[in-house]
PDB file of C-alpha atoms in Angstrom:
ATOM      1  CA  MET R  16      22.953  17.137 -14.226  1.00 45.00           C
ATOM      2  CA  ASP R  17      26.205  18.897 -15.225  1.00 49.00           C
ATOM      3  CA  ASN R  18      29.235  17.161 -16.699  1.00 47.00           C
ATOM      4  CA  GLU R  19      30.925  16.696 -13.314  1.00 52.00           C
ATOM      5  CA  GLN R  20      27.944  14.732 -12.047  1.00 79.00           C
ATOM      6  CA  LYS R  21      27.527  12.410 -15.022  1.00 85.00           C
ATOM      7  CA  SER R  22      30.318  10.106 -13.897  1.00 79.00           C
ATOM      8  CA  THR R  23      32.586   9.521 -10.939  1.00 81.00           C
ATOM      9  CA  ASP R  24      36.116   8.126 -11.086  1.00 81.00           C
ATOM     10  CA  LEU R  25      37.278   5.475  -8.623  1.00 86.00           C
ATOM     11  CA  GLY R  26      40.602   4.945 -10.376  1.00 89.00           C
ATOM     12  CA  PHE R  27      39.838   1.344 -11.325  1.00 91.00           C
ATOM     13  CA  ALA R  28      36.295   2.169 -12.518  1.00 87.00           C
ATOM     14  CA  GLN R  29      34.385   5.156 -13.871  1.00 88.00           C
ATOM     15  CA  LEU R  30      30.770   4.932 -12.780  1.00 89.00           C
ATOM     16  CA  ASP R  31      28.029   6.156 -15.099  1.00 85.00           C
ATOM     17  CA  LEU R  32      25.718   8.279 -12.943  1.00 86.00           C
ATOM     18  CA  ASP R  33      23.735   9.515 -15.932  1.00 85.00           C
ATOM     19  CA  ARG R  34      22.580   6.159 -17.294  1.00 85.00           C
ATOM     20  CA  MET R  35      19.188   6.279 -15.576  1.00 81.00           C
ATOM     21  CA  ARG R  36      18.370   9.518 -17.411  1.00 80.00           C
ATOM     22  CA  ARG R  37      19.672   8.277 -20.779  1.00 84.00           C
ATOM     23  CA  ARG R  38      18.511   4.667 -20.701  1.00 82.00           C
ATOM     24  CA  GLY R  39      15.740   4.508 -18.124  1.00 76.00           C
ATOM     25  CA  CYS R  40      17.749   2.020 -16.029  1.00 80.00           C
ATOM     26  CA  PRO R  41      20.762   2.597 -13.746  1.00 83.00           C
ATOM     27  CA  GLU R  42      24.172   1.081 -14.457  1.00 88.00           C
ATOM     28  CA  THR R  43      24.605  -2.569 -13.438  1.00 93.00           C
ATOM     29  CA  VAL R  44      27.771  -3.963 -11.847  1.00 96.00           C
ATOM     30  CA  PHE R  45      29.248  -7.158 -13.333  1.00 97.00           C
ATOM     31  CA  CYS R  46      30.886  -8.686 -10.262  1.00 97.00           C
ATOM     32  CA  GLN R  47      32.728 -11.605 -11.834  1.00 96.00           C
ATOM     33  CA  GLY R  48      36.461 -10.906 -11.905  1.00 95.00           C
ATOM     34  CA  LYS R  49      36.231  -7.963  -9.494  1.00 96.00           C
ATOM     35  CA  THR R  50      37.678  -8.096  -6.004  1.00 96.00           C
ATOM     36  CA  PRO R  51      35.328  -7.766  -3.028  1.00 96.00           C
ATOM     37  CA  GLU R  52      37.043  -4.465  -2.209  1.00 96.00           C
ATOM     38  CA  GLN R  53      36.318  -3.091  -5.693  1.00 96.00           C
ATOM     39  CA  ILE R  54      32.673  -4.166  -5.535  1.00 97.00           C
ATOM     40  CA  ALA R  55      32.259  -2.577  -2.112  1.00 96.00           C
ATOM     41  CA  ALA R  56      33.740   0.719  -3.321  1.00 95.00           C
ATOM     42  CA  ILE R  57      31.480   0.756  -6.397  1.00 95.00           C
ATOM     43  CA  PHE R  58      28.330   0.016  -4.404  1.00 95.00           C
ATOM     44  CA  GLU R  59      29.261   2.615  -1.778  1.00 94.00           C
ATOM     45  CA  ARG R  60      29.802   5.320  -4.386  1.00 92.00           C
ATOM     46  CA  PHE R  61      26.516   4.625  -6.176  1.00 92.00           C
ATOM     47  CA  SER R  62      24.769   4.666  -2.798  1.00 91.00           C
ATOM     48  CA  GLU R  63      26.304   8.071  -1.999  1.00 90.00           C
ATOM     49  CA  PHE R  64      24.561   9.426  -5.097  1.00 89.00           C
ATOM     50  CA  GLY R  65      21.245   7.893  -4.013  1.00 87.00           C
ATOM     51  CA  GLN R  66      21.173   5.231  -6.736  1.00 89.00           C
ATOM     52  CA  ARG R  67      19.865   1.694  -6.459  1.00 90.00           C
ATOM     53  CA  VAL R  68      22.463  -0.887  -7.442  1.00 93.00           C
ATOM     54  CA  LEU R  69      22.242  -4.307  -9.067  1.00 96.00           C
ATOM     55  CA  GLY R  70      25.291  -6.593  -9.216  1.00 97.00           C
ATOM     56  CA  THR R  71      25.370  -9.738 -11.360  1.00 97.00           C
ATOM     57  CA  ARG R  72      27.492 -12.921 -11.216  1.00 97.00           C
ATOM     58  CA  ALA R  73      28.306 -12.328  -7.559  1.00 97.00           C
ATOM     59  CA  THR R  74      29.675 -14.958  -5.180  1.00 97.00           C
ATOM     60  CA  GLN R  75      28.846 -15.668  -1.555  1.00 97.00           C
ATOM     61  CA  GLU R  76      32.382 -14.559  -0.626  1.00 96.00           C
ATOM     62  CA  GLN R  77      31.904 -11.204  -2.340  1.00 97.00           C
ATOM     63  CA  PHE R  78      28.550 -10.739  -0.637  1.00 97.00           C
ATOM     64  CA  GLU R  79      29.896 -11.517   2.838  1.00 96.00           C
ATOM     65  CA  TYR R  80      32.702  -8.990   2.439  1.00 96.00           C
ATOM     66  CA  VAL R  81      30.601  -6.151   1.007  1.00 96.00           C
ATOM     67  CA  ARG R  82      27.821  -6.668   3.560  1.00 96.00           C
ATOM     68  CA  LYS R  83      30.273  -5.776   6.351  1.00 95.00           C
ATOM     69  CA  ARG R  84      30.511  -2.305   4.820  1.00 95.00           C
ATOM     70  CA  LEU R  85      26.919  -2.103   3.548  1.00 94.00           C
ATOM     71  CA  PRO R  86      24.635  -3.962   5.996  1.00 95.00           C
ATOM     72  CA  ASP R  87      21.539  -3.395   3.819  1.00 94.00           C
ATOM     73  CA  LEU R  88      23.033  -5.358   0.924  1.00 95.00           C
ATOM     74  CA  ARG R  89      21.016  -8.409  -0.215  1.00 96.00           C
ATOM     75  CA  TYR R  90      22.110 -11.535  -2.071  1.00 97.00           C
ATOM     76  CA  ASP R  91      20.058 -14.053  -4.013  1.00 97.00           C
ATOM     77  CA  GLU R  92      21.854 -17.403  -3.886  1.00 96.00           C
ATOM     78  CA  THR R  93      19.972 -18.839  -6.874  1.00 97.00           C
ATOM     79  CA  ALA R  94      20.441 -15.913  -9.266  1.00 97.00           C
ATOM     80  CA  HIS R  95      23.810 -14.804  -7.821  1.00 97.00           C
ATOM     81  CA  LEU R  96      22.581 -11.197  -7.713  1.00 97.00           C
ATOM     82  CA  LEU R  97      23.472  -8.422  -5.284  1.00 97.00           C
ATOM     83  CA  THR R  98      21.038  -5.578  -4.683  1.00 95.00           C
ATOM     84  CA  LEU R  99      21.358  -2.390  -2.691  1.00 92.00           C
ATOM     85  CA  GLY R 100      18.244  -0.305  -2.249  1.00 82.00           C
ATOM     86  CA  PRO R 101      14.810  -1.688  -3.149  1.00 70.00           C
ATOM     87  CA  CYS R 102      15.204  -4.957  -5.080  1.00 64.00           C
ATOM     88  CA  GLN R 103      12.092  -4.043  -7.065  1.00 63.00           C
ATOM     89  CA  ALA R 104      11.226  -0.750  -8.691  1.00 63.00           C
ATOM     90  CA  GLU R 105       8.724   1.325  -6.716  1.00 67.00           C
ATOM     91  CA  GLU R 106       6.045   0.592  -9.287  1.00 74.00           C
ATOM     92  CA  GLN R 107       5.745  -2.739 -11.096  1.00 82.00           C
ATOM     93  CA  ILE R 108       4.154  -2.158 -14.504  1.00 85.00           C
ATOM     94  CA  GLY R 109       2.879  -4.322 -17.331  1.00 92.00           C
ATOM     95  CA  ALA R 110       3.904  -7.966 -17.301  1.00 95.00           C
ATOM     96  CA  VAL R 111       6.738 -10.207 -18.477  1.00 97.00           C
ATOM     97  CA  ALA R 112       6.654 -14.008 -18.402  1.00 97.00           C
ATOM     98  CA  ILE R 113       9.714 -16.129 -17.658  1.00 98.00           C
ATOM     99  CA  CYS R 114       9.424 -19.680 -19.015  1.00 97.00           C
ATOM    100  CA  CYS R 115      11.998 -22.107 -17.711  1.00 96.00           C
ATOM    101  CA  ALA R 116      12.432 -25.532 -19.308  1.00 95.00           C
ATOM    102  CA  GLY R 117      13.668 -27.373 -16.225  1.00 94.00           C
ATOM    103  CA  THR R 118      14.728 -26.938 -12.621  1.00 95.00           C
ATOM    104  CA  SER R 119      18.406 -27.049 -13.644  1.00 96.00           C
ATOM    105  CA  ASP R 120      17.827 -23.823 -15.609  1.00 97.00           C
ATOM    106  CA  LEU R 121      16.523 -21.948 -12.546  1.00 97.00           C
ATOM    107  CA  PRO R 122      19.677 -19.901 -11.811  1.00 97.00           C
ATOM    108  CA  VAL R 123      19.506 -18.296 -15.251  1.00 98.00           C
ATOM    109  CA  ALA R 124      15.716 -17.936 -15.131  1.00 98.00           C
ATOM    110  CA  GLU R 125      15.835 -16.255 -11.735  1.00 98.00           C
ATOM    111  CA  GLU R 126      18.591 -13.916 -12.893  1.00 98.00           C
ATOM    112  CA  ALA R 127      16.232 -12.866 -15.694  1.00 98.00           C
ATOM    113  CA  ALA R 128      13.191 -12.608 -13.429  1.00 97.00           C
ATOM    114  CA  LEU R 129      14.855 -10.586 -10.686  1.00 96.00           C
ATOM    115  CA  THR R 130      16.513  -8.303 -13.239  1.00 96.00           C
ATOM    116  CA  ALA R 131      13.170  -7.575 -14.917  1.00 96.00           C
ATOM    117  CA  GLU R 132      11.607  -6.849 -11.518  1.00 95.00           C
ATOM    118  CA  PHE R 133      14.513  -4.591 -10.529  1.00 94.00           C
ATOM    119  CA  PHE R 134      13.922  -2.564 -13.691  1.00 93.00           C
ATOM    120  CA  GLY R 135      10.205  -2.195 -13.145  1.00 92.00           C
ATOM    121  CA  ALA R 136       8.372  -5.108 -14.755  1.00 95.00           C
ATOM    122  CA  ARG R 137       5.809  -7.337 -13.091  1.00 95.00           C
ATOM    123  CA  VAL R 138       6.949 -10.920 -13.628  1.00 96.00           C
ATOM    124  CA  GLU R 139       5.017 -14.156 -14.126  1.00 96.00           C
ATOM    125  CA  ARG R 140       7.188 -17.207 -13.420  1.00 97.00           C
ATOM    126  CA  LEU R 141       6.279 -20.327 -15.417  1.00 97.00           C
ATOM    127  CA  TYR R 142       8.856 -22.899 -14.382  1.00 96.00           C
ATOM    128  CA  ASP R 143       9.502 -26.515 -15.396  1.00 95.00           C
ATOM    129  CA  VAL R 144       7.519 -26.241 -18.631  1.00 95.00           C
ATOM    130  CA  GLY R 145       9.997 -27.830 -21.017  1.00 92.00           C
ATOM    131  CA  VAL R 146       8.934 -29.474 -24.261  1.00 93.00           C
ATOM    132  CA  ALA R 147       9.495 -33.006 -22.925  1.00 91.00           C
ATOM    133  CA  GLY R 148       6.104 -32.549 -21.256  1.00 92.00           C
ATOM    134  CA  LEU R 149       4.425 -30.175 -23.687  1.00 93.00           C
ATOM    135  CA  HIS R 150       1.093 -30.253 -21.823  1.00 93.00           C
ATOM    136  CA  ARG R 151       2.752 -28.309 -18.987  1.00 94.00           C
ATOM    137  CA  LEU R 152       3.515 -25.405 -21.326  1.00 94.00           C
ATOM    138  CA  LEU R 153       0.163 -25.538 -23.133  1.00 92.00           C
ATOM    139  CA  GLY R 154      -1.561 -25.351 -19.766  1.00 93.00           C
ATOM    140  CA  LYS R 155       0.025 -21.911 -19.314  1.00 92.00           C
ATOM    141  CA  GLU R 156      -0.985 -20.584 -22.728  1.00 92.00           C
ATOM    142  CA  GLU R 157      -3.517 -18.102 -21.360  1.00 92.00           C
ATOM    143  CA  LYS R 158      -0.890 -16.506 -19.129  1.00 92.00           C
ATOM    144  CA  LEU R 159       1.620 -16.424 -21.975  1.00 94.00           C
ATOM    145  CA  ARG R 160      -0.842 -14.474 -24.101  1.00 93.00           C
ATOM    146  CA  SER R 161      -1.488 -11.899 -21.366  1.00 93.00           C
ATOM    147  CA  VAL R 162       2.035 -10.432 -21.095  1.00 96.00           C
ATOM    148  CA  ASN R 163       4.088  -7.931 -23.096  1.00 96.00           C
ATOM    149  CA  ALA R 164       7.178 -10.102 -23.579  1.00 97.00           C
ATOM    150  CA  VAL R 165       8.235 -13.680 -22.883  1.00 97.00           C
ATOM    151  CA  ILE R 166      11.651 -14.984 -21.887  1.00 98.00           C
ATOM    152  CA  ALA R 167      12.254 -18.663 -22.714  1.00 98.00           C
ATOM    153  CA  VAL R 168      15.148 -20.227 -20.806  1.00 98.00           C
ATOM    154  CA  ALA R 169      16.344 -23.692 -21.855  1.00 97.00           C
ATOM    155  CA  GLY R 170      19.392 -25.908 -22.103  1.00 96.00           C
ATOM    156  CA  MET R 171      19.703 -29.367 -23.692  1.00 94.00           C
ATOM    157  CA  GLU R 172      18.418 -28.917 -27.286  1.00 93.00           C
ATOM    158  CA  GLY R 173      16.849 -25.500 -26.557  1.00 94.00           C
ATOM    159  CA  ALA R 174      13.513 -26.086 -28.299  1.00 95.00           C
ATOM    160  CA  LEU R 175      11.437 -24.134 -25.782  1.00 96.00           C
ATOM    161  CA  GLY R 176      12.029 -20.762 -27.442  1.00 95.00           C
ATOM    162  CA  SER R 177      10.680 -21.887 -30.808  1.00 95.00           C
ATOM    163  CA  VAL R 178       7.609 -23.518 -29.271  1.00 96.00           C
ATOM    164  CA  VAL R 179       6.784 -20.454 -27.164  1.00 96.00           C
ATOM    165  CA  ALA R 180       7.257 -18.126 -30.141  1.00 95.00           C
ATOM    166  CA  GLY R 181       4.796 -20.239 -32.103  1.00 94.00           C
ATOM    167  CA  LEU R 182       2.115 -19.661 -29.464  1.00 94.00           C
ATOM    168  CA  VAL R 183       2.229 -15.933 -28.722  1.00 94.00           C
ATOM    169  CA  SER R 184       2.071 -12.623 -30.581  1.00 93.00           C
ATOM    170  CA  VAL R 185       4.543 -10.746 -28.353  1.00 95.00           C
ATOM    171  CA  PRO R 186       8.360 -10.639 -28.581  1.00 95.00           C
ATOM    172  CA  VAL R 187      10.137 -13.755 -27.293  1.00 97.00           C
ATOM    173  CA  ILE R 188      13.655 -13.584 -25.895  1.00 98.00           C
ATOM    174  CA  ALA R 189      15.365 -16.972 -25.923  1.00 98.00           C
ATOM    175  CA  VAL R 190      18.127 -17.737 -23.433  1.00 98.00           C
ATOM    176  CA  PRO R 191      20.289 -20.826 -24.039  1.00 98.00           C
ATOM    177  CA  THR R 192      21.795 -22.309 -20.890  1.00 98.00           C
ATOM    178  CA  SER R 193      24.899 -24.427 -20.410  1.00 97.00           C
ATOM    179  CA  VAL R 194      22.777 -27.230 -18.926  1.00 95.00           C
ATOM    180  CA  GLY R 195      23.075 -30.546 -20.774  1.00 93.00           C
ATOM    181  CA  TYR R 196      25.206 -33.556 -21.580  1.00 94.00           C
ATOM    182  CA  GLY R 197      28.419 -33.498 -23.631  1.00 92.00           C
ATOM    183  CA  ALA R 198      26.934 -32.894 -27.068  1.00 92.00           C
ATOM    184  CA  SER R 199      25.213 -29.750 -25.844  1.00 92.00           C
ATOM    185  CA  PHE R 200      28.739 -28.263 -25.751  1.00 95.00           C
ATOM    186  CA  GLU R 201      28.027 -26.169 -22.656  1.00 95.00           C
ATOM    187  CA  GLY R 202      25.198 -24.278 -24.319  1.00 96.00           C
ATOM    188  CA  ILE R 203      26.342 -24.130 -27.934  1.00 97.00           C
ATOM    189  CA  ALA R 204      23.686 -26.647 -29.061  1.00 97.00           C
ATOM    190  CA  PRO R 205      20.701 -24.734 -27.609  1.00 96.00           C
ATOM    191  CA  LEU R 206      22.230 -21.458 -28.806  1.00 97.00           C
ATOM    192  CA  LEU R 207      22.337 -22.746 -32.393  1.00 97.00           C
ATOM    193  CA  THR R 208      18.807 -24.139 -32.115  1.00 96.00           C
ATOM    194  CA  MET R 209      17.493 -20.777 -30.958  1.00 96.00           C
ATOM    195  CA  LEU R 210      19.447 -18.822 -33.585  1.00 96.00           C
ATOM    196  CA  ASN R 211      18.057 -21.101 -36.300  1.00 96.00           C
ATOM    197  CA  SER R 212      14.469 -20.982 -35.080  1.00 94.00           C
ATOM    198  CA  CYS R 213      11.822 -20.868 -37.806  1.00 92.00           C
ATOM    199  CA  ALA R 214       9.460 -19.004 -35.464  1.00 93.00           C
ATOM    200  CA  GLU R 215       9.089 -15.277 -36.098  1.00 91.00           C
ATOM    201  CA  GLY R 216       9.537 -12.623 -33.422  1.00 88.00           C
ATOM    202  CA  ILE R 217      12.258 -14.410 -31.475  1.00 95.00           C
ATOM    203  CA  SER R 218      15.567 -12.890 -30.425  1.00 96.00           C
ATOM    204  CA  VAL R 219      18.438 -14.686 -28.723  1.00 97.00           C
ATOM    205  CA  VAL R 220      20.884 -13.562 -26.032  1.00 98.00           C
ATOM    206  CA  ASN R 221      24.170 -15.163 -25.080  1.00 98.00           C
ATOM    207  CA  ILE R 222      24.528 -18.451 -23.203  1.00 98.00           C
ATOM    208  CA  ASP R 223      23.391 -18.157 -19.549  1.00 98.00           C
ATOM    209  CA  ASN R 224      22.709 -14.418 -20.006  1.00 98.00           C
ATOM    210  CA  GLY R 225      19.613 -14.133 -17.852  1.00 98.00           C
ATOM    211  CA  PHE R 226      20.499 -10.534 -17.032  1.00 97.00           C
ATOM    212  CA  GLY R 227      20.531  -9.475 -20.687  1.00 97.00           C
ATOM    213  CA  ALA R 228      17.167 -11.116 -21.290  1.00 98.00           C
ATOM    214  CA  GLY R 229      15.588  -9.590 -18.197  1.00 97.00           C
ATOM    215  CA  TYR R 230      16.874  -6.128 -19.082  1.00 96.00           C
ATOM    216  CA  LEU R 231      15.599  -6.333 -22.668  1.00 96.00           C
ATOM    217  CA  ALA R 232      12.198  -7.674 -21.584  1.00 97.00           C
ATOM    218  CA  ALA R 233      11.844  -4.828 -19.081  1.00 95.00           C
ATOM    219  CA  GLN R 234      12.623  -2.310 -21.841  1.00 93.00           C
ATOM    220  CA  ILE R 235      10.055  -3.835 -24.197  1.00 95.00           C
ATOM    221  CA  ASN R 236       7.495  -3.943 -21.412  1.00 95.00           C
ATOM    222  CA  ARG R 237       8.096  -0.298 -20.482  1.00 92.00           C
ATOM    223  CA  LEU R 238       7.785   0.847 -24.099  1.00 92.00           C
ATOM    224  CA  ILE R 239       4.472  -0.960 -24.503  1.00 93.00           C
ATOM    225  CA  VAL R 240       3.044   0.349 -21.225  1.00 91.00           C
ATOM    226  CA  ASN R 241       4.186   3.922 -21.908  1.00 86.00           C
ATOM    227  CA  GLY R 242       3.114   3.875 -25.560  1.00 82.00           C
ATOM    228  CA  GLY R 243       6.608   4.441 -26.943  1.00 69.00           C
ATOM    229  CA  PRO R 244       9.986   5.889 -25.944  1.00 68.00           C
ATOM    230  CA  ALA R 245      10.257   8.897 -23.678  1.00 59.00           C
ATOM    231  CA  LYS R 246      10.571  12.173 -25.575  1.00 53.00           C
TER     232      LYS R 246
END
């Protein structure tokens, strides 16, 4: 790819056409704050270059507008994700587990799960396994030990990440959510719990950042399956 093909300028956005080669994953569109017209133009341009597109933090209004111009566009109402082209990579490799503490955390968990699938990972969903009923999580221990990375999504006090990391030998990515009563401070309490975890091998992404967790888990999974980074 020559320099002229590595990016394309829309005036309000410069699209990175070379990211798939450099990073192993195409550029993702953060839809929050963008107008429906801007999102449509971005998706159309990526499509012209034959690239699959993932859009995060999208609204129903944005979807309805863009779909008029791109009828093949899909929208997941739970995860608030837009996809154009196959919503899963052609080949699902390895395995990533998504642990979700409670049903209220599902939007973030599904954002993580669908992101990991979009970028090529096979996903095991283990939902409603919060520590208030620890037997539910322990009943999934065999599955947790069979994957290459685990994402632990939890609000309230955010203890799930530490418990999961104490059970498995693979990397754990903890995702604090803004779910909880007043003293959870819209996700600050679980974020601090996860950052202060005594369990080894746990990393933490930002509050409600299911996309970031799914992307990182897919990278870890790909490295393990392929035996290291591409040369």
